[in-house]
């Protein structure tokens, strides 16, 4: 049955409020912008990287240099984190999300927090370091070499872990622990779906209350 005028008014106000407070898309990280510029330049130059060409050799050397830089950065980060003093009084709260398990929060020391971030980044980088050369060897793909040769070192050096330990930035403000993963374009879409649902819940409840009040009023009139 169609909602009553009061309920329709409540729903309309909630919809208008949701439109006014529409979430903004997150600004892409600088590493993604640089990668987009590199890919546009690569497409514009149209480098010949066919089998046996000098361009393919230079591309492989470029990718290898990027991976060597990435490995050296991981080694430097490991030494820096291992040398951190352990202060049991200084801890940070982290939220742990595991598949098929509820979220849980625990307090850990700063070295433990940084080492967890280091292991997480190492796992992601190691997977790409293994997968992309296999793709190039098996199917002769060259674009992944360009992408990973740029994005691998760039994303590692732009991470909060590198900013604090390699570039000496204070762990304050945007670099304060616990560190959050870098934003993605899908974060804005996720908020766009979640926030209207949260705004509509009170409106639906108010509409139900209005309908209940109307029913009570009509029953009293009948009596």
CSV table of C-alpha atoms in Angstrom, one decimal, residues 49-169:
chain,number,residue,atom,x,y,z
A,49,UNK,CA,59.6,-4.3,-28.5
A,50,UNK,CA,59.2,-7.2,-30.9
A,51,UNK,CA,61.3,-10.4,-30.4
A,52,UNK,CA,65.0,-9.8,-31.0
A,53,UNK,CA,64.7,-6.0,-31.1
A,54,UNK,CA,66.9,-3.6,-29.1
A,55,UNK,CA,63.7,-2.1,-27.6
A,56,UNK,CA,62.8,-5.5,-26.0
A,57,UNK,CA,66.3,-5.7,-24.5
A,58,UNK,CA,66.1,-2.2,-23.0
A,59,UNK,CA,62.6,-2.9,-21.6
A,60,UNK,CA,63.9,-6.1,-19.9
A,61,UNK,CA,66.8,-4.1,-18.4
A,62,UNK,CA,64.4,-1.4,-17.3
A,63,UNK,CA,62.2,-3.9,-15.6
A,64,UNK,CA,65.2,-5.7,-14.0
A,65,UNK,CA,66.5,-2.4,-12.6
A,66,UNK,CA,63.1,-1.6,-11.1
A,67,UNK,CA,63.0,-5.0,-9.4
A,68,UNK,CA,66.6,-4.6,-8.1
A,69,UNK,CA,65.6,-1.2,-6.6
A,70,UNK,CA,62.5,-2.7,-5.0
A,71,UNK,CA,64.5,-5.5,-3.4
A,72,UNK,CA,67.1,-3.1,-2.1
A,73,UNK,CA,64.3,-0.9,-0.6
A,74,UNK,CA,62.8,-3.9,1.1
A,75,UNK,CA,66.2,-4.8,2.6
A,76,UNK,CA,66.8,-1.3,3.8
A,77,UNK,CA,63.3,-1.2,5.4
A,78,UNK,CA,63.9,-4.5,7.1
A,79,UNK,CA,67.1,-3.2,8.7
A,80,UNK,CA,65.5,0.0,9.8
A,81,UNK,CA,62.5,-1.8,11.4
A,82,UNK,CA,64.7,-4.4,13.1
A,83,UNK,CA,66.7,-1.6,14.7
A,84,UNK,CA,63.7,0.1,16.2
A,85,UNK,CA,63.6,0.2,20.0
A,86,UNK,CA,60.7,-1.7,21.6
A,87,UNK,CA,58.7,0.4,24.0
A,88,UNK,CA,56.0,-1.7,25.7
A,89,UNK,CA,54.1,1.4,26.8
A,90,UNK,CA,53.8,2.8,23.2
A,91,UNK,CA,51.3,0.7,21.3
A,92,UNK,CA,48.8,1.2,18.5
A,93,UNK,CA,45.4,-0.3,18.0
A,94,UNK,CA,44.9,-2.3,14.7
A,95,UNK,CA,41.8,-3.9,13.3
A,96,UNK,CA,42.4,-7.4,11.9
A,97,UNK,CA,40.2,-8.7,9.2
A,98,UNK,CA,40.4,-12.3,8.2
A,99,UNK,CA,38.3,-14.3,5.8
A,100,UNK,CA,35.3,-16.1,7.4
A,101,UNK,CA,36.1,-14.5,10.7
A,102,UNK,CA,34.7,-11.5,12.6
A,103,UNK,CA,36.8,-8.3,12.9
A,104,UNK,CA,39.0,-8.0,16.0
A,105,UNK,CA,41.1,-5.3,17.5
A,106,UNK,CA,44.4,-5.7,19.3
A,107,UNK,CA,47.2,-3.5,20.5
A,108,UNK,CA,50.7,-4.0,19.2
A,109,UNK,CA,54.1,-2.2,19.5
A,110,UNK,CA,55.4,0.1,16.9
A,111,UNK,CA,58.1,-2.3,15.6
A,112,UNK,CA,55.5,-5.1,15.3
A,113,UNK,CA,53.1,-2.9,13.5
A,114,UNK,CA,55.8,-1.8,11.0
A,115,UNK,CA,57.0,-5.4,10.5
A,116,UNK,CA,53.5,-6.5,9.7
A,117,UNK,CA,53.2,-3.8,7.1
A,118,UNK,CA,56.5,-4.8,5.7
A,119,UNK,CA,55.5,-8.4,5.3
A,120,UNK,CA,52.2,-7.4,3.7
A,121,UNK,CA,54.0,-5.3,1.1
A,122,UNK,CA,56.6,-8.0,0.5
A,123,UNK,CA,53.9,-10.6,-0.1
A,124,UNK,CA,52.2,-8.4,-2.7
A,125,UNK,CA,55.4,-7.4,-4.5
A,126,UNK,CA,56.8,-11.0,-4.5
A,127,UNK,CA,53.6,-12.3,-6.2
A,128,UNK,CA,53.9,-9.7,-9.0
A,129,UNK,CA,57.7,-10.4,-9.3
A,130,UNK,CA,56.9,-14.0,-10.0
A,131,UNK,CA,53.8,-13.7,-12.0
A,132,UNK,CA,54.8,-11.0,-14.5
A,133,UNK,CA,58.1,-12.6,-15.7
A,134,UNK,CA,56.2,-15.8,-16.2
A,135,UNK,CA,53.5,-14.0,-18.3
A,136,UNK,CA,56.3,-12.4,-20.4
A,137,UNK,CA,58.1,-15.7,-20.9
A,138,UNK,CA,55.0,-17.7,-21.7
A,139,UNK,CA,52.9,-15.3,-23.7
A,140,UNK,CA,55.5,-12.6,-24.6
A,141,UNK,CA,53.5,-9.8,-22.9
A,142,UNK,CA,55.5,-6.6,-22.7
A,143,UNK,CA,53.0,-4.0,-21.1
A,144,UNK,CA,53.1,-5.7,-17.7
A,145,UNK,CA,56.9,-5.1,-17.7
A,146,UNK,CA,56.3,-1.4,-18.2
A,147,UNK,CA,53.6,-1.2,-15.6
A,148,UNK,CA,55.5,-3.2,-12.9
A,149,UNK,CA,58.8,-1.6,-13.7
A,150,UNK,CA,57.3,1.8,-12.8
A,151,UNK,CA,54.6,1.0,-10.2
A,152,UNK,CA,56.6,-1.5,-8.2
A,153,UNK,CA,59.3,0.9,-6.9
A,154,UNK,CA,57.0,3.9,-7.0
A,155,UNK,CA,54.3,2.4,-4.8
A,156,UNK,CA,56.8,1.1,-2.4
A,157,UNK,CA,58.6,4.4,-2.0
A,158,UNK,CA,55.3,6.3,-1.7
A,159,UNK,CA,54.0,4.0,1.1
A,160,UNK,CA,54.0,5.4,4.6
A,161,UNK,CA,56.5,2.8,5.7
A,162,UNK,CA,59.1,4.2,3.3
A,163,UNK,CA,58.2,7.8,4.0
A,164,UNK,CA,58.9,7.3,7.7
A,165,UNK,CA,61.9,4.9,7.6
A,166,UNK,CA,63.7,5.8,4.4
A,167,UNK,CA,62.8,9.5,4.0
A,168,UNK,CA,62.8,10.4,7.7
A,169,UNK,CA,59.2,11.9,7.7
